[in-house]
């Protein structure tokens, strides 16, 4: 995973955007992760006849090329569908800046390399205002130093140590578990010995 995320930012100032808005349930029938970009924000991006909504930010110039979203409070609430994160990543979104994220959504993002810097409302509003300028604004999310760079500004963000390490080292839950492989084998060995004793008795 990259140590920085850089790109054009789009403002999505809606609060409590849940995972059904991010990935409507009709797109969950696939048995693979492919093709989920089309479902991402589908009801916000498209009319019922599948024509693009011209009033949605990701359908407009220059934000159709956005790699970062600036979002309202409590983004990613609702059900635990990981498809929401898969779809965002497939759409090209590499980072989402907000004041708060739902816990399961945050964990799913960490596992899939989607950076979620947490900032104060004041910083969020500042970044959102700049991103809404007609020419757009590009930001760099510096995960290693936990700052967002915008021009000369360096704005700090929160990210817990485990999430930061996961992004910097490309780790996931499986790799973390493998660090304890020796302890797991010893435990399994003891468990096997106990079972054999019970059989003998």
Short mmCIF file of C-alpha atoms in Angstrom, two decimals:
data_model
loop_
_atom_site.label_atom_id
_atom_site.label_comp_id
_atom_site.label_asym_id
_atom_site.label_seq_id
_atom_site.Cartn_x
_atom_site.Cartn_y
_atom_site.Cartn_z
CA UNK A 1 0.00 0.00 0.00
CA UNK A 2 1.22 3.55 -0.70
CA UNK A 3 2.52 5.72 2.12
CA UNK A 4 0.77 8.71 0.57
CA UNK A 5 -2.47 9.25 -1.31
CA UNK A 6 -2.51 12.16 -3.73
CA UNK A 7 -5.23 13.42 -5.99
CA UNK A 8 -8.14 15.68 -6.73
CA UNK A 9 -10.68 15.92 -3.92
CA UNK A 10 -14.46 16.04 -4.24
CA UNK A 11 -16.79 17.41 -1.57
CA UNK A 12 -19.68 15.18 -0.47
CA UNK A 13 -21.15 17.16 2.45
CA UNK A 14 -23.88 14.67 3.39
CA UNK A 15 -24.03 13.37 6.95
CA UNK A 16 -24.88 9.77 7.89
CA UNK A 17 -24.24 8.33 4.43
CA UNK A 18 -24.87 4.65 5.04
CA UNK A 19 -23.52 1.63 3.19
CA UNK A 20 -26.83 1.15 1.34
CA UNK A 21 -26.33 4.58 -0.21
CA UNK A 22 -22.70 3.78 -1.01
CA UNK A 23 -23.58 0.35 -2.45
CA UNK A 24 -27.31 -0.36 -2.92
CA UNK A 25 -28.32 -3.92 -2.08
CA UNK A 26 -29.28 -4.78 -5.67
CA UNK A 27 -25.58 -4.78 -6.52
CA UNK A 28 -24.72 -7.40 -3.88
CA UNK A 29 -25.76 -10.39 -5.98
CA UNK A 30 -22.33 -10.79 -7.57
CA UNK A 31 -20.17 -13.63 -6.27
CA UNK A 32 -16.97 -11.75 -7.10
CA UNK A 33 -15.69 -8.26 -6.35
CA UNK A 34 -15.73 -7.24 -10.01
CA UNK A 35 -18.04 -4.61 -11.48
CA UNK A 36 -18.91 -2.90 -8.22
CA UNK A 37 -17.73 0.52 -9.40
CA UNK A 38 -20.99 0.82 -11.34
CA UNK A 39 -22.98 0.32 -8.16
CA UNK A 40 -21.10 2.83 -6.04
CA UNK A 41 -23.41 5.75 -5.15
CA UNK A 42 -25.65 4.43 -7.94
CA UNK A 43 -28.84 6.16 -6.75
CA UNK A 44 -26.96 9.45 -6.39
CA UNK A 45 -25.03 9.10 -9.65
CA UNK A 46 -27.79 7.89 -11.98
CA UNK A 47 -31.45 8.43 -12.82
CA UNK A 48 -33.80 5.46 -13.03
CA UNK A 49 -33.01 5.17 -16.76
CA UNK A 50 -29.27 4.94 -15.92
CA UNK A 51 -28.44 8.36 -17.33
CA UNK A 52 -25.98 10.33 -15.16
CA UNK A 53 -27.32 12.92 -12.73
CA UNK A 54 -25.65 16.17 -13.70
CA UNK A 55 -26.04 17.54 -10.15
CA UNK A 56 -23.92 14.86 -8.48
CA UNK A 57 -20.35 15.94 -7.85
CA UNK A 58 -18.63 12.82 -9.23
CA UNK A 59 -20.44 13.30 -12.54
CA UNK A 60 -19.14 16.82 -13.02
CA UNK A 61 -15.86 18.33 -14.23
CA UNK A 62 -13.24 18.18 -12.80
CA UNK A 63 -14.46 15.96 -9.94
CA UNK A 64 -15.20 12.95 -12.14
CA UNK A 65 -11.47 12.28 -11.71
CA UNK A 66 -11.48 12.64 -7.92
CA UNK A 67 -9.33 10.25 -5.91
CA UNK A 68 -10.23 11.70 -2.50
CA UNK A 69 -13.61 12.44 -0.94
CA UNK A 70 -14.32 15.01 1.78
CA UNK A 71 -17.42 13.76 3.56
CA UNK A 72 -19.98 14.61 6.23
CA UNK A 73 -20.17 13.14 9.73
CA UNK A 74 -20.67 9.42 10.42
CA UNK A 75 -19.81 8.23 6.92
CA UNK A 76 -20.27 4.51 6.25
CA UNK A 77 -22.91 3.81 8.89
CA UNK A 78 -25.56 1.11 8.47
CA UNK A 79 -24.97 -2.51 7.52
CA UNK A 80 -21.53 -4.11 7.47
CA UNK A 81 -21.33 -4.78 3.72
CA UNK A 82 -17.69 -4.80 2.60
CA UNK A 83 -18.93 -4.33 -0.97
CA UNK A 84 -19.22 -0.61 -0.19
CA UNK A 85 -15.46 -0.34 0.29
CA UNK A 86 -14.71 -2.59 -2.69
CA UNK A 87 -16.86 -0.39 -4.91
CA UNK A 88 -15.26 2.84 -3.73
CA UNK A 89 -11.79 1.46 -4.42
CA UNK A 90 -12.85 0.20 -7.86
CA UNK A 91 -14.27 3.66 -8.61
CA UNK A 92 -10.79 5.05 -7.99
CA UNK A 93 -11.31 6.51 -4.51
CA UNK A 94 -8.11 6.08 -2.50
CA UNK A 95 -8.83 8.25 0.53
CA UNK A 96 -11.84 9.67 2.38
CA UNK A 97 -11.40 12.56 4.80
CA UNK A 98 -14.05 13.06 7.47
CA UNK A 99 -14.74 13.75 11.12
CA UNK A 100 -16.07 10.27 11.93
CA UNK A 101 -16.64 6.89 10.31
CA UNK A 102 -18.72 3.90 11.32
CA UNK A 103 -16.54 1.27 13.02
CA UNK A 104 -17.13 -1.67 10.69
CA UNK A 105 -16.73 0.54 7.62
CA UNK A 106 -13.44 1.83 9.05
CA UNK A 107 -12.16 -1.73 9.59
CA UNK A 108 -13.21 -2.79 6.10
CA UNK A 109 -11.42 0.24 4.64
CA UNK A 110 -8.23 -0.63 6.53
CA UNK A 111 -8.30 -4.19 5.19
CA UNK A 112 -8.69 -2.95 1.62
CA UNK A 113 -6.16 -0.10 1.59
CA UNK A 114 -8.66 2.76 1.65
CA UNK A 115 -7.23 5.56 3.81
CA UNK A 116 -9.66 7.28 6.20
CA UNK A 117 -7.99 10.28 7.89
CA UNK A 118 -10.06 11.71 10.75
CA UNK A 119 -9.95 15.50 11.13
CA UNK A 120 -11.69 18.15 13.20
CA UNK A 121 -14.90 19.72 11.85
CA UNK A 122 -12.98 22.95 11.28
CA UNK A 123 -10.31 21.26 9.16
CA UNK A 124 -12.95 19.22 7.29
CA UNK A 125 -14.89 22.37 6.44
CA UNK A 126 -11.71 24.12 5.31
CA UNK A 127 -10.79 21.24 3.00
CA UNK A 128 -14.35 20.94 1.72
CA UNK A 129 -14.52 24.63 0.88
CA UNK A 130 -11.28 24.47 -1.09
CA UNK A 131 -12.36 21.28 -2.85
CA UNK A 132 -15.60 22.95 -3.94
CA UNK A 133 -13.77 25.68 -5.87
CA UNK A 134 -14.58 25.56 -9.58
CA UNK A 135 -11.02 24.50 -10.40
CA UNK A 136 -10.98 21.86 -7.69
CA UNK A 137 -8.19 21.17 -5.20
CA UNK A 138 -5.68 18.38 -4.85
CA UNK A 139 -4.51 17.03 -1.50
CA UNK A 140 -1.82 14.66 -0.35
CA UNK A 141 -2.66 12.34 2.53
CA UNK A 142 0.69 11.60 4.17
CA UNK A 143 -0.03 8.46 6.15
CA UNK A 144 3.46 8.12 7.59
CA UNK A 145 3.42 11.61 9.13
CA UNK A 146 -0.35 11.79 9.64
CA UNK A 147 -0.80 15.12 7.88
CA UNK A 148 -2.81 16.32 4.91
CA UNK A 149 -0.82 18.56 2.62
CA UNK A 150 -2.60 21.30 0.70
CA UNK A 151 -0.25 23.82 -0.83
CA UNK A 152 1.99 24.98 2.01
CA UNK A 153 -0.46 23.84 4.68
CA UNK A 154 0.13 20.69 6.74
CA UNK A 155 -3.06 19.72 8.52
CA UNK A 156 -2.84 16.92 11.13
CA UNK A 157 -5.25 14.02 11.16
CA UNK A 158 -5.99 11.11 13.48
CA UNK A 159 -5.28 7.50 12.60
CA UNK A 160 -4.72 4.77 15.17
CA UNK A 161 -1.34 3.04 15.20
CA UNK A 162 -2.65 -0.33 14.01
CA UNK A 163 -4.39 1.22 11.00
CA UNK A 164 -1.34 3.31 10.14
CA UNK A 165 0.88 0.21 10.28
CA UNK A 166 -1.58 -1.73 8.12
CA UNK A 167 -1.38 0.97 5.44
CA UNK A 168 2.37 1.45 5.61
CA UNK A 169 3.25 -2.25 5.62
CA UNK A 170 0.39 -3.57 3.52
CA UNK A 171 -0.78 -5.79 6.34
CA UNK A 172 -4.12 -7.48 6.92
CA UNK A 173 -5.66 -9.68 9.60
CA UNK A 174 -4.17 -12.84 8.10
CA UNK A 175 -0.63 -11.47 8.14
CA UNK A 176 -1.13 -10.24 11.69
CA UNK A 177 -2.26 -13.71 12.76
CA UNK A 178 0.77 -15.33 11.12
CA UNK A 179 3.02 -13.39 13.50
CA UNK A 180 1.68 -15.71 16.20
CA UNK A 181 2.12 -18.89 14.12
CA UNK A 182 4.53 -20.50 16.64
CA UNK A 183 2.21 -19.81 19.55
CA UNK A 184 -0.75 -21.16 17.57
CA UNK A 185 1.13 -24.37 16.74
CA UNK A 186 2.12 -24.83 20.40
CA UNK A 187 -1.48 -24.33 21.49
CA UNK A 188 -2.72 -26.82 18.91
CA UNK A 189 -0.08 -29.27 20.08
CA UNK A 190 -1.22 -28.96 23.70
CA UNK A 191 -4.84 -29.29 22.62
CA UNK A 192 -3.98 -32.47 20.70
CA UNK A 193 -2.16 -33.92 23.70
CA UNK A 194 -5.19 -33.25 25.93
CA UNK A 195 -7.52 -34.94 23.45
CA UNK A 196 -5.26 -38.02 23.28
CA UNK A 197 -5.22 -38.27 27.08
CA UNK A 198 -9.02 -38.21 27.15
CA UNK A 199 -9.20 -41.01 24.57
CA UNK A 200 -6.78 -43.17 26.58
CA UNK A 201 -8.76 -42.59 29.77
#
